[in-house]
mmCIF file of C-alpha atoms in Angstrom:
data_model
loop_
_atom_site.group_PDB
_atom_site.id
_atom_site.type_symbol
_atom_site.label_atom_id
_atom_site.label_comp_id
_atom_site.label_asym_id
_atom_site.label_seq_id
_atom_site.Cartn_x
_atom_site.Cartn_y
_atom_site.Cartn_z
ATOM 1 C CA ARG J 1 -0.214 0.015 -0.256
ATOM 2 C CA ALA J 2 1.098 3.414 -0.600
ATOM 3 C CA ASP J 3 2.221 5.310 2.826
ATOM 4 C CA ARG J 4 2.119 8.588 2.882
ATOM 5 C CA ARG J 5 4.085 9.436 5.730
ATOM 6 C CA CYS J 6 7.290 8.247 4.288
ATOM 7 C CA CYS J 7 6.526 8.737 0.510
ATOM 8 C CA ALA J 8 6.598 5.249 -0.425
ATOM 9 C CA ASP J 9 4.878 1.903 -0.890
ATOM 10 C CA VAL J 10 4.986 -0.702 2.222
ATOM 11 C CA ALA J 11 4.412 -4.060 2.990
ATOM 12 C CA MET J 12 4.264 -5.418 5.810
ATOM 13 C CA ALA J 13 5.303 -9.446 5.627
ATOM 14 C CA VAL J 14 6.268 -12.159 8.469
ATOM 15 C CA ALA J 15 8.966 -14.441 7.805
ATOM 16 C CA ARG J 16 10.315 -17.147 10.675
ATOM 17 C CA GLY J 17 9.092 -15.307 13.262
ATOM 18 C CA LEU J 18 10.204 -11.879 12.115
ATOM 19 C CA GLU J 19 8.028 -8.977 11.355
ATOM 20 C CA LEU J 20 9.698 -7.466 8.120
ATOM 21 C CA VAL J 21 8.911 -3.895 6.839
ATOM 22 C CA LEU J 22 9.196 -3.929 2.703
ATOM 23 C CA LEU J 23 9.999 -0.367 1.502
ATOM 24 C CA LYS J 24 10.007 0.766 -1.597
ATOM 25 C CA PRO J 25 10.818 4.743 -1.886
ATOM 26 C CA ARG J 26 8.612 6.883 -4.543
ATOM 27 C CA ARG J 27 10.768 9.081 -4.391
ATOM 28 C CA PHE J 28 13.950 10.160 -7.354
ATOM 29 C CA MET J 29 16.991 7.802 -6.150
ATOM 30 C CA ASN J 30 19.514 11.038 -4.295
ATOM 31 C CA LEU J 31 16.330 12.240 -2.307
ATOM 32 C CA ASN J 32 15.271 8.414 -1.184
ATOM 33 C CA GLY J 33 17.094 8.445 2.419
ATOM 34 C CA LEU J 34 14.410 10.508 3.405
ATOM 35 C CA SER J 35 12.069 8.077 2.934
ATOM 36 C CA VAL J 36 14.050 5.582 4.259
ATOM 37 C CA ALA J 37 14.966 7.685 7.324
ATOM 38 C CA SER J 38 11.004 8.612 7.926
ATOM 39 C CA ALA J 39 10.045 4.715 7.587
ATOM 40 C CA ALA J 40 12.369 4.143 10.307
ATOM 41 C CA GLU J 41 10.837 6.553 12.501
ATOM 42 C CA ILE J 42 7.264 5.072 11.749
ATOM 43 C CA TYR J 43 8.406 1.318 12.342
ATOM 44 C CA ASN J 44 10.788 2.229 15.019
ATOM 45 C CA LEU J 45 13.806 0.817 13.411
ATOM 46 C CA ARG J 46 17.173 1.638 14.299
ATOM 47 C CA PRO J 47 19.700 1.724 11.316
ATOM 48 C CA GLU J 48 21.599 -1.768 11.920
ATOM 49 C CA ASP J 49 18.217 -3.304 11.450
ATOM 50 C CA ILE J 50 17.700 -1.440 8.033
ATOM 51 C CA TYR J 51 18.639 -4.049 4.950
ATOM 52 C CA LEU J 52 18.922 -1.671 2.001
ATOM 53 C CA VAL J 53 18.581 -3.556 -2.092
ATOM 54 C CA HIS J 54 20.402 -1.436 -4.591
ATOM 55 C CA ASP J 55 22.078 -1.837 -7.864
ATOM 56 C CA ASP J 56 25.561 -2.055 -8.255
ATOM 57 C CA LEU J 57 27.372 -1.179 -11.343
ATOM 58 C CA ASP J 58 30.575 -2.927 -10.304
ATOM 59 C CA LYS J 59 29.002 -6.519 -10.171
ATOM 60 C CA ALA J 60 28.347 -8.522 -13.150
ATOM 61 C CA LEU J 61 24.540 -9.037 -14.178
ATOM 62 C CA GLY J 62 22.254 -11.149 -11.555
ATOM 63 C CA LYS J 63 25.682 -11.223 -9.127
ATOM 64 C CA VAL J 64 24.352 -10.511 -5.202
ATOM 65 C CA SER J 65 26.789 -9.479 -2.531
ATOM 66 C CA ILE J 66 26.056 -8.445 0.981
ATOM 67 C CA LYS J 67 28.040 -5.969 3.133
ATOM 68 C CA LEU J 68 28.114 -4.266 6.577
ATOM 69 C CA GLY J 69 28.269 -0.266 7.122
ATOM 70 C CA GLY J 70 30.632 2.180 4.823
ATOM 71 C CA SER J 71 30.688 4.133 2.329
ATOM 72 C CA ALA J 72 28.514 4.789 -0.315
ATOM 73 C CA ARG J 73 31.117 3.670 -3.103
ATOM 74 C CA GLY J 74 29.825 6.416 -5.329
ATOM 75 C CA HIS J 75 25.835 5.448 -5.521
ATOM 76 C CA ASN J 76 23.215 8.463 -4.625
ATOM 77 C CA GLY J 77 21.212 6.484 -3.405
ATOM 78 C CA VAL J 78 22.999 5.295 -0.593
ATOM 79 C CA ARG J 79 24.719 8.449 0.304
ATOM 80 C CA SER J 80 21.418 9.425 0.846
ATOM 81 C CA CYS J 81 20.352 6.929 3.400
ATOM 82 C CA ILE J 82 23.652 7.362 5.000
ATOM 83 C CA SER J 83 22.960 11.356 5.161
ATOM 84 C CA ALA J 84 19.144 10.689 6.543
ATOM 85 C CA LEU J 85 19.660 8.296 8.886
ATOM 86 C CA HIS J 86 23.094 9.628 9.985
ATOM 87 C CA SER J 87 24.677 6.372 10.132
ATOM 88 C CA ASN J 88 26.306 3.710 7.689
ATOM 89 C CA GLU J 89 25.355 1.039 9.866
ATOM 90 C CA MET J 90 22.802 -0.861 7.748
ATOM 91 C CA THR J 91 23.398 -3.818 5.747
ATOM 92 C CA ARG J 92 23.459 -3.720 2.009
ATOM 93 C CA LEU J 93 22.541 -6.204 -0.383
ATOM 94 C CA ARG J 94 24.242 -5.104 -3.905
ATOM 95 C CA VAL J 95 22.422 -6.702 -6.655
ATOM 96 C CA GLY J 96 25.551 -6.234 -10.322
ATOM 97 C CA ILE J 97 23.544 -4.870 -12.788
ATOM 98 C CA GLY J 98 26.811 -4.752 -14.644
ATOM 99 C CA ARG J 99 28.484 -1.726 -16.963
ATOM 100 C CA PRO J 100 26.636 -1.034 -20.327
#
């Protein structure tokens, strides 16, 4: 469903006894951190509770990796999230899209 409070599409789910909040921001990529930070406040999430899924040009198409913390590595969407949350402690699921 659309959630105007955080300018995103939100779905709630339960997996293995864990309550999940799935968020798809409706903002431009370089502003999506505002949606993530708003959702974190609304749903009482800390940065370390957040799994950020994003594309990665430096990974081959379809390759996936998980990374905890670190820099944005030039990704404006990740940079926006780090800035809005005042933390880089979220786990990142990097999905390769390859270079054109």
